[in-house]
């Protein structure tokens, strides 16, 4: 079930949001919901849910790579 949520956003964010929604022929609420879902997944520590072919690997493999100590070293 969906619920309404009221919030105040920066005018530039709203404008960018509207542009994306029009380009993608989607509702603004759908764009916001997708963005929030992605944000919440990152906060929960989920690294990859699926790839679009750029990295043909399962989330388990990608997570293992990211967890290697030397991965983030410069």
GROMACS .gro file of N, CA and C in nm:
model
  222
    1UNK      N    1   0.084  -0.117   0.000
    1UNK     CA    2   0.000   0.000   0.000
    1UNK      C    3   0.089   0.125   0.000
    2UNK      N    4   0.054   0.219  -0.082
    2UNK     CA    5   0.132   0.343  -0.089
    2UNK      C    6   0.070   0.447   0.003
    3UNK      N    7   0.157   0.534   0.058
    3UNK     CA    8   0.114   0.643   0.145
    3UNK      C    9   0.174   0.773   0.095
    4UNK      N   10   0.104   0.880   0.119
    4UNK     CA   11   0.156   1.012   0.082
    4UNK      C   12   0.256   1.058   0.186
    5UNK      N   13   0.355   1.136   0.137
    5UNK     CA   14   0.459   1.190   0.224
    5UNK      C   15   0.485   1.334   0.180
    6UNK      N   16   0.481   1.425   0.273
    6UNK     CA   17   0.508   1.564   0.242
    6UNK      C   18   0.647   1.603   0.288
    7UNK      N   19   0.720   1.676   0.203
    7UNK     CA   20   0.854   1.720   0.239
    7UNK      C   21   0.889   1.845   0.158
    8UNK      N   22   0.991   1.915   0.201
    8UNK     CA   23   1.038   2.033   0.129
    8UNK      C   24   1.173   1.999   0.068
    9UNK      N   25   1.189   2.031  -0.059
    9UNK     CA   26   1.314   2.005  -0.131
    9UNK      C   27   1.365   2.133  -0.194
   10UNK      N   28   1.495   2.138  -0.218
   10UNK     CA   29   1.557   2.250  -0.287
   10UNK      C   30   1.496   2.263  -0.427
   11UNK      N   31   1.475   2.385  -0.469
   11UNK     CA   32   1.414   2.413  -0.599
   11UNK      C   33   1.491   2.349  -0.714
   12UNK      N   34   1.624   2.350  -0.707
   12UNK     CA   35   1.706   2.291  -0.814
   12UNK      C   36   1.689   2.139  -0.819
   13UNK      N   37   1.672   2.077  -0.703
   13UNK     CA   38   1.650   1.932  -0.698
   13UNK      C   39   1.516   1.899  -0.764
   14UNK      N   40   1.414   1.978  -0.734
   14UNK     CA   41   1.282   1.955  -0.792
   14UNK      C   42   1.286   1.972  -0.943
   15UNK      N   43   1.355   2.075  -0.990
   15UNK     CA   44   1.366   2.097  -1.135
   15UNK      C   45   1.436   1.980  -1.202
   16UNK      N   46   1.547   1.934  -1.146
   16UNK     CA   47   1.620   1.820  -1.203
   16UNK      C   48   1.532   1.694  -1.201
   17UNK      N   49   1.459   1.677  -1.095
   17UNK     CA   50   1.368   1.563  -1.082
   17UNK      C   51   1.262   1.565  -1.191
   18UNK      N   52   1.203   1.680  -1.214
   18UNK     CA   53   1.100   1.692  -1.318
   18UNK      C   54   1.157   1.664  -1.456
   19UNK      N   55   1.277   1.711  -1.483
   19UNK     CA   56   1.341   1.688  -1.613
   19UNK      C   57   1.362   1.539  -1.635
   20UNK      N   58   1.413   1.471  -1.535
   20UNK     CA   59   1.437   1.326  -1.547
   20UNK      C   60   1.304   1.253  -1.568
   21UNK      N   61   1.203   1.289  -1.492
   21UNK     CA   62   1.073   1.223  -1.504
   21UNK      C   63   1.015   1.240  -1.645
   22UNK      N   64   1.027   1.359  -1.701
   22UNK     CA   65   0.976   1.383  -1.836
   22UNK      C   66   1.056   1.304  -1.939
   23UNK      N   67   1.189   1.308  -1.928
   23UNK     CA   68   1.274   1.235  -2.024
   23UNK      C   69   1.246   1.085  -2.021
   24UNK      N   70   1.222   1.032  -1.901
   24UNK     CA   71   1.199   0.888  -1.886
   24UNK      C   72   1.052   0.850  -1.895
   25UNK      N   73   0.965   0.952  -1.916
   25UNK     CA   74   0.820   0.930  -1.926
   25UNK      C   75   0.769   0.852  -1.804
   26UNK      N   76   0.807   0.903  -1.686
   26UNK     CA   77   0.768   0.839  -1.560
   26UNK      C   78   0.706   0.942  -1.468
   27UNK      N   79   0.636   0.894  -1.368
   27UNK     CA   80   0.581   0.982  -1.265
   27UNK      C   81   0.696   1.028  -1.175
   28UNK      N   82   0.685   1.150  -1.126
   28UNK     CA   83   0.785   1.202  -1.033
   28UNK      C   84   0.795   1.112  -0.911
   29UNK      N   85   0.683   1.066  -0.860
   29UNK     CA   86   0.684   0.980  -0.742
   29UNK      C   87   0.760   0.850  -0.767
   30UNK      N   88   0.752   0.797  -0.889
   30UNK     CA   89   0.825   0.674  -0.921
   30UNK      C   90   0.976   0.698  -0.922
   31UNK      N   91   1.019   0.814  -0.973
   31UNK     CA   92   1.161   0.848  -0.975
   31UNK      C   93   1.212   0.864  -0.831
   32UNK      N   94   1.135   0.933  -0.748
   32UNK     CA   95   1.174   0.953  -0.608
   32UNK      C   96   1.180   0.818  -0.536
   33UNK      N   97   1.080   0.733  -0.559
   33UNK     CA   98   1.078   0.603  -0.491
   33UNK      C   99   1.198   0.518  -0.531
   34UNK      N  100   1.233   0.518  -0.659
   34UNK     CA  101   1.351   0.442  -0.704
   34UNK      C  102   1.478   0.494  -0.638
   35UNK      N  103   1.493   0.626  -0.634
   35UNK     CA  104   1.612   0.686  -0.573
   35UNK      C  105   1.620   0.652  -0.424
   36UNK      N  106   1.509   0.657  -0.354
   36UNK     CA  107   1.509   0.624  -0.212
   36UNK      C  108   1.540   0.477  -0.188
   37UNK      N  109   1.487   0.391  -0.271
   37UNK     CA  110   1.517   0.248  -0.258
   37UNK      C  111   1.666   0.222  -0.274
   38UNK      N  112   1.727   0.286  -0.374
   38UNK     CA  113   1.872   0.270  -0.396
   38UNK      C  114   1.950   0.322  -0.276
   39UNK      N  115   1.911   0.436  -0.224
   39UNK     CA  116   1.977   0.495  -0.107
   39UNK      C  117   1.966   0.402   0.013
   40UNK      N  118   1.848   0.351   0.037
   40UNK     CA  119   1.827   0.262   0.152
   40UNK      C  120   1.904   0.132   0.138
   41UNK      N  121   1.916   0.080   0.017
   41UNK     CA  122   1.996  -0.040  -0.005
   41UNK      C  123   2.142  -0.015   0.029
   42UNK      N  124   2.195   0.100  -0.015
   42UNK     CA  125   2.334   0.133   0.017
   42UNK      C  126   2.354   0.146   0.167
   43UNK      N  127   2.261   0.206   0.236
   43UNK     CA  128   2.272   0.225   0.380
   43UNK      C  129   2.266   0.093   0.455
   44UNK      N  130   2.196  -0.004   0.399
   44UNK     CA  131   2.186  -0.136   0.461
   44UNK      C  132   2.309  -0.221   0.430
   45UNK      N  133   2.398  -0.172   0.346
   45UNK     CA  134   2.519  -0.245   0.314
   45UNK      C  135   2.507  -0.339   0.196
   46UNK      N  136   2.398  -0.331   0.123
   46UNK     CA  137   2.384  -0.415   0.006
   46UNK      C  138   2.462  -0.350  -0.108
   47UNK      N  139   2.559  -0.421  -0.161
   47UNK     CA  140   2.646  -0.361  -0.262
   47UNK      C  141   2.588  -0.372  -0.401
   48UNK      N  142   2.540  -0.488  -0.438
   48UNK     CA  143   2.492  -0.509  -0.575
   48UNK      C  144   2.369  -0.598  -0.572
   49UNK      N  145   2.264  -0.554  -0.636
   49UNK     CA  146   2.146  -0.638  -0.648
   49UNK      C  147   2.147  -0.708  -0.783
   50UNK      N  148   2.193  -0.637  -0.884
   50UNK     CA  149   2.206  -0.696  -1.017
   50UNK      C  150   2.299  -0.607  -1.099
   51UNK      N  151   2.352  -0.662  -1.207
   51UNK     CA  152   2.435  -0.582  -1.297
   51UNK      C  153   2.363  -0.570  -1.430
   52UNK      N  154   2.406  -0.477  -1.509
   52UNK     CA  155   2.346  -0.460  -1.642
   52UNK      C  156   2.444  -0.508  -1.748
   53UNK      N  157   2.523  -0.608  -1.713
   53UNK     CA  158   2.615  -0.666  -1.809
   53UNK      C  159   2.755  -0.610  -1.802
   54UNK      N  160   2.775  -0.496  -1.736
   54UNK     CA  161   2.908  -0.438  -1.728
   54UNK      C  162   3.001  -0.527  -1.646
   55UNK      N  163   2.947  -0.588  -1.543
   55UNK     CA  164   3.023  -0.681  -1.459
   55UNK      C  165   2.944  -0.812  -1.456
   56UNK      N  166   2.979  -0.906  -1.540
   56UNK     CA  167   2.903  -1.031  -1.542
   56UNK      C  168   2.938  -1.119  -1.422
   57UNK      N  169   2.893  -1.076  -1.304
   57UNK     CA  170   2.924  -1.150  -1.182
   57UNK      C  171   2.805  -1.141  -1.087
   58UNK      N  172   2.793  -1.240  -1.004
   58UNK     CA  173   2.684  -1.240  -0.905
   58UNK      C  174   2.715  -1.139  -0.795
   59UNK      N  175   2.613  -1.096  -0.723
   59UNK     CA  176   2.637  -1.005  -0.611
   59UNK      C  177   2.736  -1.062  -0.511
   60UNK      N  178   2.733  -1.193  -0.490
   60UNK     CA  179   2.824  -1.257  -0.395
   60UNK      C  180   2.969  -1.237  -0.437
   61UNK      N  181   2.999  -1.254  -0.566
   61UNK     CA  182   3.135  -1.237  -0.618
   61UNK      C  183   3.179  -1.092  -0.606
   62UNK      N  184   3.092  -1.000  -0.645
   62UNK     CA  185   3.126  -0.857  -0.639
   62UNK      C  186   3.151  -0.816  -0.493
   63UNK      N  187   3.067  -0.862  -0.401
   63UNK     CA  188   3.085  -0.830  -0.259
   63UNK      C  189   3.219  -0.881  -0.208
   64UNK      N  190   3.256  -1.003  -0.250
   64UNK     CA  191   3.384  -1.060  -0.206
   64UNK      C  192   3.501  -0.975  -0.256
   65UNK      N  193   3.491  -0.926  -0.378
   65UNK     CA  194   3.597  -0.841  -0.434
   65UNK      C  195   3.607  -0.711  -0.354
   66UNK      N  196   3.492  -0.651  -0.325
   66UNK     CA  197   3.492  -0.524  -0.252
   66UNK      C  198   3.542  -0.540  -0.109
   67UNK      N  199   3.526  -0.658  -0.053
   67UNK     CA  200   3.569  -0.682   0.085
   67UNK      C  201   3.718  -0.712   0.097
   68UNK      N  202   3.785  -0.731  -0.017
   68UNK     CA  203   3.930  -0.756  -0.012
   68UNK      C  204   4.000  -0.630   0.042
   69UNK      N  205   4.094  -0.649   0.131
   69UNK     CA  206   4.161  -0.534   0.194
   69UNK      C  207   4.229  -0.443   0.093
   70UNK      N  208   4.293  -0.497  -0.007
   70UNK     CA  209   4.370  -0.417  -0.101
   70UNK      C  210   4.284  -0.351  -0.208
   71UNK      N  211   4.156  -0.378  -0.212
   71UNK     CA  212   4.071  -0.323  -0.318
   71UNK      C  213   4.069  -0.171  -0.319
   72UNK      N  214   4.061  -0.109  -0.201
   72UNK     CA  215   4.050   0.036  -0.191
   72UNK      C  216   4.184   0.108  -0.183
   73UNK      N  217   4.293   0.036  -0.177
   73UNK     CA  218   4.423   0.101  -0.165
   73UNK      C  219   4.462   0.167  -0.296
   74UNK      N  220   4.527   0.282  -0.285
   74UNK     CA  221   4.568   0.355  -0.405
   74UNK      C  222   4.703   0.308  -0.454
   0.00000   0.00000   0.00000
